[in-house]
């Protein structure tokens, strides 16, 4: 049984059909990537899984349990953490208060260990723990959003375009951290426009176009596919 | 902008300063009163000032901490005022001790406003931004209209309540038995109320409101509410339940407004529902914005100054509201300029270091 099974979901924004009958799965221990252009429906898919949006039909199963109708705040306690796109941090709180919010659904006893884990992956956040989060650089804000999500000790971490708008060096750093999360036992569902980087670390990937899955394969297979090279890898 | 936010959050992060200011002001005013240096009309302003401070604190929780613009807050004050008056007048014989009766009446006003806040919060908190503001405005007016239709009296058989929707009913229709007491007479409002509010009670209410709000901000729910304000999607994505947390904050806010209203209502022998109109809601909003969103001490100071200012300006006769408006504009401009803010910050910092010499400066404050 796959850890996450998405079966034929359809999501609408009003009358706009954003997600058209998408099905895919994520197995325990994998890194799975959804790649695609702007507006392909990648973020919508993640938001539907985490309960921020609803699908009209189809089902989403997490470890055999249906996520249909479960509100976003309960999905987190089931073991799914979602890092929304665009570095959605709590601007006016300090770095540490942001991280604390990540542990909102967890028992207080776990806090210290989870905090240590986050600071191990992000030493820079520890240096800046008293700084107001809104004054962090873009890369640091992305790290903070990821660190905050890790505070809920998720089994499945969903990352929405973590490399967006970052310098190449920071992109490398972010992908290294994703790999490190993965190695420490977290299953990862990644949404990216940076196909090169994300396919290189993925076990499997799905290509989304206009709300439909058009191609699927292992990361390596897709990197060698002519179609992908043309559309996403710059020749 | 960043600096502004920073200072706001710091000022709410649990310093004892607001409490000290309130207690110090209480002693100074009491001293002035005892030595006979407080003019008559100023003495009459003491309780209203306390009420407006509590109103400003309460609205600051909704607007500053929760980040939702509510412009119907006078409606909750009104609920508290009239239920407080009804409670007090009904209990005149049962509870002769005025302090106890005042406390009971304030509690009653707070409870009614809490229920009102919950019921109104159910539809309103699902809205955001402009929509929420407009709907709260509408509810404020609805509350005012309903109370205008209300005829209430009390006799030995208990409370008698009539809704005078057609305007045909009078107090006589209550059919009070001998010795009964009419309390609210429709559009005339509450008439013949026994004044039992006192400055001391007002100060206690301010301290209670401060205690509740400052601790709420530090609580788990308070943090969740601030997180929702800062970024709703991020808050949901870490597992914060939006509706429930906002509802808790809103009900606390309306409860305090109700308590302030009860204290206000019991300070006048007559009180009409028209007192709590849109202008009153805006007045309180001005206190909050001027004092700084999320800044509780700021709300206290601006509510005090702006309530007393028209009185102080009485010497200017008919120009006083003009001067009031000009002062308001100047203060808004001054508090919005970065230079003035830096200066104020420095002054505040100096006062703080003077007051708490023993407490080492926090790192983040050192950067300002």
Coordinates of C-alpha atoms in Angstrom, one line a residue:
Chain A
X1 CA 0.0 0.0 0.0
X2 CA 1.3 3.4 -0.9
X3 CA 1.7 6.0 1.8
X4 CA -0.3 8.5 -0.2
X5 CA -2.8 7.6 -2.9
X6 CA -4.5 10.2 -5.0
X7 CA -7.3 8.7 -7.1
X8 CA -9.0 10.7 -9.8
X9 CA -9.4 14.0 -8.1
X10 CA -11.0 17.0 -9.8
X11 CA -10.6 20.5 -8.3
X12 CA -12.4 23.6 -9.4
X13 CA -11.8 27.3 -8.7
X14 CA -15.4 28.4 -9.3
X15 CA -16.1 27.3 -12.8
X16 CA -12.5 26.8 -13.7
X17 CA -11.5 23.2 -13.8
X18 CA -8.0 23.3 -12.3
X19 CA -7.2 19.7 -11.7
X20 CA -8.5 17.1 -14.2
X21 CA -8.8 13.6 -12.9
X22 CA -5.3 13.3 -11.4
X23 CA -4.1 10.1 -9.9
X24 CA -0.7 9.4 -8.4
X25 CA 0.9 7.8 -5.4
X26 CA 3.8 8.3 -3.1
X27 CA 5.4 5.3 -1.4
X28 CA 7.1 5.3 2.0
X29 CA 10.6 6.6 1.8
X30 CA 10.4 8.1 -1.6
X31 CA 11.1 11.5 -3.0
X32 CA 8.3 12.2 -5.6
X33 CA 8.2 15.3 -7.7
X34 CA 5.4 17.0 -9.6
X35 CA 6.9 19.2 -12.3
X36 CA 5.2 21.5 -14.7
X37 CA 4.8 25.0 -15.9
X38 CA 3.0 27.9 -14.1
X39 CA -0.7 27.2 -13.8
X40 CA -0.3 23.5 -14.5
X41 CA -2.0 22.7 -11.2
X42 CA 0.9 21.7 -9.0
X43 CA 0.2 23.9 -6.0
X44 CA -3.5 23.2 -6.3
X45 CA -2.7 19.5 -6.0
X46 CA -0.7 20.0 -2.8
X47 CA -3.3 22.3 -1.3
X48 CA -6.0 19.8 -2.0
X49 CA -4.0 17.1 -0.2
X50 CA -3.5 19.3 2.8
X51 CA -7.1 20.2 3.0
X52 CA -6.9 23.9 2.0
X53 CA -8.9 23.1 -1.1
X54 CA -11.5 20.4 -1.8
X55 CA -11.8 18.0 -4.7
X56 CA -15.2 17.4 -6.1
X57 CA -14.7 13.8 -7.0
X58 CA -12.1 11.1 -6.4
X59 CA -10.3 10.2 -3.2
X60 CA -7.1 10.9 -1.3
X61 CA -5.8 8.2 1.0
X62 CA -3.0 8.7 3.5
X63 CA -1.9 5.4 5.0
X64 CA -5.2 3.9 4.1
X65 CA -7.3 6.7 5.7
X66 CA -9.3 9.0 3.6
X67 CA -8.4 12.7 3.7
X68 CA -11.7 13.7 2.1
X69 CA -13.6 16.3 4.2
X70 CA -10.8 16.5 6.8
X71 CA -10.0 20.1 7.6
X72 CA -6.5 21.5 7.0
X73 CA -5.7 21.8 10.7
X74 CA -6.4 18.1 11.3
X75 CA -4.4 16.9 8.3
X76 CA -1.2 18.2 10.0
X77 CA -1.7 16.0 13.0
X78 CA -2.2 13.0 10.8
X79 CA 1.5 13.4 9.8
X80 CA 1.4 15.5 6.6
X81 CA 3.3 18.8 6.7
X82 CA 2.8 21.4 3.9
X83 CA 5.3 24.1 3.1
X84 CA 3.1 26.5 1.1
X85 CA 4.7 28.3 -1.9
X86 CA 5.9 31.9 -1.5
X87 CA 7.6 31.6 1.9
X88 CA 4.5 32.0 4.0
X89 CA 6.1 32.7 7.3
X90 CA 4.7 34.7 10.2
X91 CA 6.4 38.0 9.4
X92 CA 5.9 39.7 12.7
X93 CA 7.0 36.9 14.9
X94 CA 10.6 36.0 15.7
X95 CA 12.3 33.1 14.1
X96 CA 11.9 31.0 17.2
X97 CA 8.2 31.9 17.6
X98 CA 7.7 30.8 13.9
X99 CA 9.3 27.5 14.7
X100 CA 7.2 27.1 17.8
X101 CA 4.1 27.5 15.7
X102 CA 5.2 24.5 13.7
X103 CA 4.9 22.4 16.8
X104 CA 1.3 23.6 17.3
X105 CA -0.2 20.2 17.0
X106 CA 2.5 18.3 18.8
X107 CA 2.7 17.4 22.5
X108 CA 5.0 19.8 24.4
X109 CA 7.3 16.9 25.4
X110 CA 8.5 16.5 21.8
X111 CA 9.4 20.1 21.4
X112 CA 13.1 20.1 22.5
X113 CA 14.0 17.1 20.3
X114 CA 12.3 18.5 17.3
X115 CA 13.8 21.9 17.8
X116 CA 17.3 20.4 18.0
X117 CA 16.6 18.5 14.8
X118 CA 15.5 21.6 13.0
X119 CA 18.5 23.6 14.2
X120 CA 20.8 20.7 13.1
X121 CA 19.5 21.1 9.6
X122 CA 19.4 24.9 9.7
X123 CA 22.2 26.2 11.8
X124 CA 21.5 29.7 10.4
X125 CA 18.0 29.7 12.0
X126 CA 19.6 29.0 15.4
X127 CA 21.9 32.0 14.9
X128 CA 18.9 34.2 14.1
X129 CA 16.4 32.7 16.5
X130 CA 15.5 36.1 18.1
X131 CA 15.3 38.0 14.8
X132 CA 11.9 39.2 13.5
X133 CA 11.2 36.7 10.7
X134 CA 10.1 39.4 8.2
X135 CA 13.7 40.8 8.2
X136 CA 15.2 37.5 7.0
X137 CA 16.5 37.1 3.5
X138 CA 14.5 35.1 1.0
X139 CA 16.6 32.0 1.4
X140 CA 16.4 32.2 5.1
X141 CA 12.6 32.6 5.0
X142 CA 12.4 29.5 2.9
X143 CA 14.5 27.6 5.4
X144 CA 12.3 28.9 8.2
X145 CA 9.2 27.7 6.4
X146 CA 10.8 24.3 6.0
X147 CA 12.1 24.2 9.5
X148 CA 8.7 25.1 10.8
X149 CA 7.1 22.3 8.9
X150 CA 9.6 19.8 10.2
X151 CA 8.6 20.7 13.8
X152 CA 5.4 18.7 13.3
X153 CA 7.7 15.6 12.8
X154 CA 5.8 14.7 9.6
X155 CA 5.9 11.4 7.9
X156 CA 5.2 13.1 4.6
X157 CA 6.6 16.5 3.9
X158 CA 5.1 18.4 0.9
X159 CA 7.2 21.3 -0.4
X160 CA 5.8 23.8 -2.8
X161 CA 8.5 25.4 -5.0
X162 CA 11.1 25.7 -2.4
X163 CA 13.7 27.0 -4.9
X164 CA 11.5 29.8 -6.2
X165 CA 13.3 33.1 -6.5
X166 CA 16.5 32.0 -4.8
X167 CA 20.1 32.4 -6.0
X168 CA 21.8 29.3 -7.5
X169 CA 23.9 28.8 -4.4
X170 CA 20.9 28.9 -2.1
X171 CA 19.0 26.6 -4.5
X172 CA 21.8 24.0 -4.1
X173 CA 21.6 24.5 -0.3
X174 CA 17.9 24.0 -0.2
X175 CA 18.1 20.8 -2.3
X176 CA 20.9 19.5 0.0
X177 CA 18.6 20.0 2.9
X178 CA 15.7 18.2 1.2
X179 CA 18.0 15.3 0.6
X180 CA 19.1 15.4 4.3
X181 CA 15.4 15.4 5.4
X182 CA 14.9 12.4 3.1
X183 CA 17.8 10.6 4.5
X184 CA 16.6 11.1 8.0
X185 CA 13.4 9.1 7.1
X186 CA 10.9 11.7 5.8
X187 CA 9.0 10.9 2.7
X188 CA 8.9 13.9 0.4
X189 CA 6.4 15.2 -2.2
X190 CA 8.0 18.0 -4.0
X191 CA 6.5 20.5 -6.4
X192 CA 9.1 22.3 -8.6
X193 CA 9.6 24.3 -11.7
X194 CA 13.3 23.6 -11.5
X195 CA 13.1 20.3 -13.3
X196 CA 16.8 19.7 -13.5
X197 CA 17.5 19.8 -9.8
X198 CA 14.3 18.1 -8.7
X199 CA 14.5 15.2 -11.1
X200 CA 18.1 14.6 -10.0
X201 CA 17.0 13.8 -6.5
X202 CA 13.7 12.2 -7.2
X203 CA 12.8 8.5 -7.1
X204 CA 9.9 9.2 -9.3
X205 CA 8.2 12.1 -10.9
X206 CA 5.0 13.2 -12.6
X207 CA 4.6 15.8 -15.3
X208 CA 1.6 18.0 -15.0
X209 CA 0.2 20.0 -17.9
X210 CA -3.0 22.0 -17.8
X211 CA -4.3 20.1 -14.8
X212 CA -3.5 16.7 -16.2
X213 CA -0.7 14.2 -15.7
X214 CA 0.9 13.7 -19.1
X215 CA 4.0 11.8 -18.2
X216 CA 5.4 9.7 -15.4
X217 CA 8.6 7.8 -14.7
X218 CA 11.7 7.6 -12.5
X219 CA 13.7 10.8 -12.1
X220 CA 16.4 9.4 -14.4
X221 CA 14.0 8.3 -17.1
X222 CA 12.4 11.7 -17.2
X223 CA 15.7 13.6 -17.3
X224 CA 16.5 11.6 -20.4
X225 CA 13.2 12.0 -22.1
X226 CA 13.3 14.2 -25.2
X227 CA 10.0 15.9 -24.4
X228 CA 11.1 16.9 -20.9
X229 CA 14.5 18.1 -22.2
X230 CA 12.7 20.3 -24.6
X231 CA 10.0 21.7 -22.3
X232 CA 11.7 21.9 -19.0
X233 CA 15.4 21.4 -19.1
X234 CA 16.4 24.0 -21.6
X235 CA 17.2 21.9 -24.6
Chain B
X1 CA 7.2 49.5 8.3
X2 CA 9.3 46.6 9.6
X3 CA 10.4 48.7 12.5
X4 CA 6.8 49.6 13.3
X5 CA 5.8 45.9 13.4
X6 CA 8.8 45.1 15.5
X7 CA 8.0 47.7 18.1
X8 CA 4.4 46.6 18.2
X9 CA 5.2 43.1 19.0
X10 CA 7.7 44.0 21.6
X11 CA 5.3 46.3 23.4
X12 CA 2.8 43.5 23.7
X13 CA 5.3 40.9 24.7
X14 CA 4.4 41.1 28.3
X15 CA 6.0 44.0 30.0
X16 CA 4.6 45.4 33.3
X17 CA 4.6 48.9 32.0
X18 CA 0.9 49.2 31.1
X19 CA -0.1 48.0 34.6
X20 CA 2.3 50.4 36.2
X21 CA 1.0 53.3 34.1
X22 CA -2.6 52.5 35.1
X23 CA -1.9 52.1 38.8
X24 CA 0.2 55.3 38.8
X25 CA -2.5 57.3 37.1
X26 CA -5.0 56.0 39.6
X27 CA -3.0 57.2 42.5
X28 CA -2.3 60.6 41.0
X29 CA -5.9 61.1 40.2
X30 CA -7.0 60.0 43.6
X31 CA -4.5 62.4 45.2
X32 CA -5.8 65.2 43.1
X33 CA -9.3 64.4 44.0
X34 CA -8.5 64.2 47.7
X35 CA -6.7 67.5 47.7
X36 CA -9.5 69.1 45.8
X37 CA -7.4 70.0 42.7
X38 CA -9.7 68.2 40.3
X39 CA -12.3 70.3 38.6
X40 CA -15.9 69.2 38.8
X41 CA -16.3 68.4 35.1
X42 CA -13.1 66.5 35.0
X43 CA -14.3 64.3 37.9
X44 CA -17.3 63.5 35.8
X45 CA -15.0 62.3 33.0
X46 CA -13.2 59.7 35.1
X47 CA -15.6 56.8 34.6
X48 CA -16.1 57.4 30.9
X49 CA -12.4 57.6 30.4
X50 CA -12.1 54.1 32.1
X51 CA -14.9 52.8 29.9
X52 CA -13.2 54.1 26.7
X53 CA -9.9 52.6 27.8
X54 CA -11.4 49.2 28.2
X55 CA -13.3 49.7 24.9
X56 CA -10.0 50.6 23.1
X57 CA -8.2 47.6 24.7
X58 CA -11.0 45.3 23.6
X59 CA -11.2 46.6 20.1
X60 CA -7.4 46.5 19.9
X61 CA -7.7 42.7 20.4
X62 CA -9.9 42.4 17.4
X63 CA -8.3 45.0 15.1
X64 CA -4.6 44.9 16.3
X65 CA -4.1 41.3 17.4
X66 CA -6.7 39.5 15.2
X67 CA -6.2 41.9 12.3
X68 CA -9.9 42.2 11.5
X69 CA -11.5 45.6 11.1
X70 CA -14.6 45.7 13.2
X71 CA -16.6 48.9 13.1
X72 CA -19.6 47.8 15.1
X73 CA -18.0 47.6 18.5
X74 CA -20.3 50.2 20.1
X75 CA -23.1 47.6 19.5
X76 CA -21.4 45.3 22.1
X77 CA -20.9 48.2 24.4
X78 CA -24.6 48.9 24.1
X79 CA -25.5 45.3 24.8
X80 CA -23.4 45.4 27.9
X81 CA -24.7 48.8 29.0
X82 CA -28.4 48.0 28.8
X83 CA -28.2 44.5 30.2
X84 CA -26.0 45.9 33.0
X85 CA -28.6 48.6 33.7
X86 CA -31.4 46.0 33.8
X87 CA -29.4 43.7 36.1
X88 CA -28.5 46.5 38.4
X89 CA -32.1 48.0 38.6
X90 CA -33.6 44.5 39.1
X91 CA -31.2 43.7 41.9
X92 CA -31.6 47.0 43.8
X93 CA -33.6 45.3 46.6
X94 CA -31.9 42.0 46.4
X95 CA -28.3 43.3 46.6
X96 CA -28.2 46.5 48.5
X97 CA -24.4 46.6 48.5
X98 CA -23.5 48.9 45.5
X99 CA -20.0 47.5 44.9
X100 CA -21.3 44.0 44.7
X101 CA -24.3 45.0 42.6
X102 CA -21.9 46.8 40.2
X103 CA -19.7 43.8 39.9
X104 CA -22.7 41.6 39.2
X105 CA -24.1 44.0 36.7
X106 CA -20.8 44.3 34.9
X107 CA -20.5 40.5 34.8
X108 CA -24.1 40.3 33.5
X109 CA -23.3 42.9 30.8
X110 CA -20.1 41.0 29.9
X111 CA -22.0 37.7 29.6
X112 CA -24.7 39.2 27.3
X113 CA -22.1 40.8 25.1
X114 CA -20.2 37.5 25.0
X115 CA -23.3 35.7 23.8
X116 CA -23.9 38.5 21.3
X117 CA -20.3 38.3 20.1
X118 CA -20.6 34.5 19.6
X119 CA -23.8 34.7 17.6
X120 CA -22.6 37.6 15.5
X121 CA -19.1 36.1 15.2
X122 CA -20.6 32.9 13.6
X123 CA -21.4 34.6 10.3
X124 CA -19.1 37.6 10.5
X125 CA -15.8 35.8 11.2
X126 CA -16.2 33.8 8.0
X127 CA -15.7 37.0 6.1
X128 CA -12.6 39.0 5.7
X129 CA -11.4 42.5 5.2
X130 CA -13.9 45.1 3.9
X131 CA -16.8 42.6 4.1
X132 CA -16.2 41.9 7.7
X133 CA -16.1 45.6 8.4
X134 CA -19.3 46.3 6.7
X135 CA -21.2 43.4 8.3
X136 CA -20.0 44.4 11.8
X137 CA -21.2 47.9 11.0
X138 CA -24.6 46.5 10.1
X139 CA -24.8 44.4 13.3
X140 CA -23.9 47.4 15.4
X141 CA -26.9 49.3 13.9
X142 CA -29.2 46.3 14.3
X143 CA -28.3 46.1 18.0
X144 CA -29.1 49.8 18.3
X145 CA -32.4 49.4 16.6
X146 CA -33.4 46.4 18.7
X147 CA -32.7 48.2 21.9
X148 CA -34.6 51.2 20.7
X149 CA -37.7 48.9 20.5
X150 CA -37.2 47.4 23.9
X151 CA -39.4 48.1 26.9
X152 CA -38.2 46.5 30.1
X153 CA -39.5 46.7 33.6
X154 CA -39.1 44.8 36.8
X155 CA -41.5 44.0 39.6
X156 CA -41.8 41.3 42.3
X157 CA -42.8 38.8 39.7
X158 CA -39.6 39.2 37.8
X159 CA -38.5 40.9 34.6
X160 CA -41.1 42.0 32.0
X161 CA -39.8 42.5 28.5
X162 CA -41.7 43.9 25.5
X163 CA -40.6 44.4 21.9
X164 CA -42.2 47.6 20.7
X165 CA -41.8 47.0 16.9
X166 CA -44.8 49.0 15.8
X167 CA -44.2 51.8 18.2
X168 CA -47.7 51.4 19.7
X169 CA -46.7 50.0 23.1
X170 CA -45.7 51.9 26.2
X171 CA -44.5 51.2 29.7
X172 CA -48.1 50.7 30.7
X173 CA -48.3 47.6 28.6
X174 CA -45.7 45.9 30.8
X175 CA -48.5 45.6 33.4
X176 CA -46.1 46.0 36.3
X177 CA -47.7 45.4 39.6
X178 CA -47.5 47.9 42.5
X179 CA -44.0 48.9 43.3
X180 CA -42.7 47.8 39.9
X181 CA -39.9 49.7 38.3
X182 CA -39.7 50.5 34.5
X183 CA -36.0 50.2 33.4
X184 CA -35.8 50.7 29.7
X185 CA -38.5 52.8 28.0
X186 CA -38.0 52.2 24.3
X187 CA -36.5 55.1 22.3
X188 CA -36.0 57.1 25.5
X189 CA -33.6 54.3 26.7
X190 CA -32.9 53.6 30.3
X191 CA -34.3 56.3 32.6
X192 CA -34.0 56.7 36.3
X193 CA -31.0 54.4 36.7
X194 CA -29.3 54.6 40.0
X195 CA -25.7 55.6 39.4
X196 CA -23.3 53.1 41.0
X197 CA -20.2 53.2 38.7
X198 CA -17.1 54.5 40.4
X199 CA -13.6 55.4 39.3
X200 CA -12.1 52.7 41.4
X201 CA -14.3 50.1 39.7
X202 CA -13.2 51.5 36.3
X203 CA -9.5 51.2 37.2
X204 CA -10.0 47.6 38.4
X205 CA -11.8 46.8 35.1
X206 CA -8.9 48.2 33.1
X207 CA -6.5 46.1 35.0
X208 CA -8.6 43.0 34.5
X209 CA -8.9 43.8 30.8
X210 CA -5.2 44.3 30.5
X211 CA -4.5 41.1 32.4
X212 CA -6.8 39.1 30.2
X213 CA -5.5 40.6 26.9
X214 CA -1.8 40.5 27.7
X215 CA -2.0 36.9 28.9
X216 CA -4.2 35.9 25.9
X217 CA -1.6 37.2 23.5
X218 CA 1.0 35.0 25.1
X219 CA -1.2 32.0 25.2
X220 CA -1.3 29.2 22.7
X221 CA -4.6 30.5 21.3
X222 CA -3.2 34.1 21.2
X223 CA -0.2 32.9 19.2
X224 CA -2.5 31.1 16.9
X225 CA -4.6 34.2 16.3
X226 CA -1.5 36.3 15.6
X227 CA -0.3 33.6 13.2
X228 CA -3.6 33.7 11.4
X229 CA -3.3 37.5 11.1
X230 CA 0.2 37.2 9.8
X231 CA -0.5 34.5 7.3
X232 CA -3.7 32.6 7.2
X233 CA -2.5 29.8 4.8
X234 CA 0.7 29.3 6.8
X235 CA -1.3 29.1 10.0
X236 CA -3.6 26.5 8.5
X237 CA -0.7 24.6 7.2
X238 CA 0.8 24.2 10.7
X239 CA -2.5 23.0 12.0
X240 CA -4.1 26.1 13.4
X241 CA -7.9 26.0 13.4
X242 CA -8.9 29.4 12.0
X243 CA -12.5 29.7 12.9
X244 CA -12.2 28.5 16.5
X245 CA -9.3 30.6 17.4
X246 CA -10.7 33.7 15.9
X247 CA -14.0 33.1 17.6
X248 CA -12.2 32.9 21.0
X249 CA -10.4 36.2 20.4
X250 CA -13.6 37.9 19.2
X251 CA -15.7 36.7 22.1
X252 CA -13.1 37.9 24.6
X253 CA -13.1 41.2 22.8
X254 CA -16.9 41.6 22.9
X255 CA -17.1 40.4 26.5
X256 CA -14.7 43.2 27.5
X257 CA -16.7 45.7 25.5
X258 CA -19.8 44.5 27.3
X259 CA -18.2 45.0 30.7
X260 CA -17.1 48.5 29.6
X261 CA -20.6 49.2 28.5
X262 CA -22.1 48.1 31.8
X263 CA -19.8 50.4 33.7
X264 CA -20.7 53.2 31.3
X265 CA -24.4 52.6 31.5
X266 CA -24.4 52.6 35.3
X267 CA -22.6 56.0 35.3
X268 CA -25.7 57.9 34.0
X269 CA -29.2 58.3 35.2
X270 CA -30.5 58.2 31.7
X271 CA -29.0 56.5 28.7
X272 CA -30.5 56.1 25.1
X273 CA -29.5 53.5 22.6
X274 CA -28.6 56.2 20.2
X275 CA -25.5 56.9 22.3
X276 CA -24.0 53.8 20.9
X277 CA -24.0 54.6 17.2
X278 CA -21.6 54.3 14.3
X279 CA -19.8 57.4 15.5
X280 CA -19.0 55.7 18.8
X281 CA -17.6 52.7 17.1
X282 CA -15.4 54.9 14.9
X283 CA -14.3 56.9 18.0
X284 CA -13.0 53.8 19.6
X285 CA -11.4 52.7 16.4
X286 CA -9.6 56.1 16.3
X287 CA -8.2 55.4 19.8
X288 CA -6.9 52.0 18.6
X289 CA -5.3 53.2 15.4
X290 CA -3.8 56.3 17.1
X291 CA -2.4 54.2 20.0
X292 CA -0.9 51.7 17.6
X293 CA -2.4 48.4 16.4
X294 CA -1.5 45.7 18.9
X295 CA -0.1 48.2 21.3
X296 CA -2.1 48.1 24.5
X297 CA -0.3 50.9 26.4
X298 CA -0.8 53.1 23.3
X299 CA -4.6 52.4 23.4
X300 CA -4.8 53.4 27.0
X301 CA -2.9 56.6 26.4
X302 CA -4.8 57.6 23.3
X303 CA -8.2 56.8 24.7
X304 CA -7.4 58.9 27.8
X305 CA -6.0 61.9 25.9
X306 CA -8.7 61.9 23.2
X307 CA -11.5 61.5 25.6
X308 CA -10.3 64.4 27.8
X309 CA -9.2 66.6 25.0
X310 CA -12.6 68.0 24.1
X311 CA -13.1 68.8 27.8
X312 CA -9.7 70.5 28.1
X313 CA -10.5 72.5 25.0
X314 CA -13.8 73.8 26.5
X315 CA -12.1 77.2 26.8
X316 CA -12.1 77.5 23.0
X317 CA -15.8 77.4 23.1
X318 CA -17.3 76.5 19.7
X319 CA -13.9 76.1 18.0
X320 CA -13.0 73.1 20.3
X321 CA -14.1 70.4 17.9
X322 CA -12.1 72.1 15.1
X323 CA -9.0 72.1 17.3
X324 CA -9.7 68.5 18.4
X325 CA -9.7 67.5 14.7
X326 CA -6.5 69.4 14.0
X327 CA -4.8 67.9 17.0
X328 CA -5.9 64.5 15.8
X329 CA -4.5 65.1 12.3
X330 CA -1.2 66.4 13.7
X331 CA -0.8 63.5 16.1
X332 CA -1.6 61.0 13.3
X333 CA 1.0 62.6 11.1
X334 CA 3.6 62.8 13.8
X335 CA 3.2 59.2 14.9
X336 CA 3.4 58.1 11.3
X337 CA 6.7 59.7 10.6
X338 CA 9.7 57.5 11.0
X339 CA 11.8 60.2 12.7
X340 CA 9.1 60.9 15.4
X341 CA 8.7 57.2 15.9
X342 CA 12.5 56.7 16.4
X343 CA 12.4 59.5 18.9
X344 CA 9.4 58.1 20.8
X345 CA 11.1 54.7 20.8
X346 CA 14.2 56.1 22.3
X347 CA 12.3 58.0 25.0
X348 CA 10.3 54.9 25.8
X349 CA 13.6 52.9 26.0
X350 CA 15.1 55.5 28.3
X351 CA 12.1 55.3 30.6
X352 CA 12.2 51.5 30.6
X353 CA 15.9 51.5 31.5
X354 CA 15.2 54.0 34.3
X355 CA 12.4 51.8 35.6
X356 CA 14.1 48.5 35.3
X357 CA 17.7 49.1 35.7
X358 CA 18.3 45.6 36.9
X359 CA 16.8 44.0 33.8
X360 CA 19.4 43.6 31.1
X361 CA 18.6 44.9 27.6
X362 CA 17.3 42.4 25.3
X363 CA 19.5 41.7 22.3
X364 CA 16.8 42.6 19.8
X365 CA 16.0 45.9 21.5
X366 CA 19.7 46.8 21.3
X367 CA 19.4 47.0 17.5
X368 CA 16.7 49.6 17.4

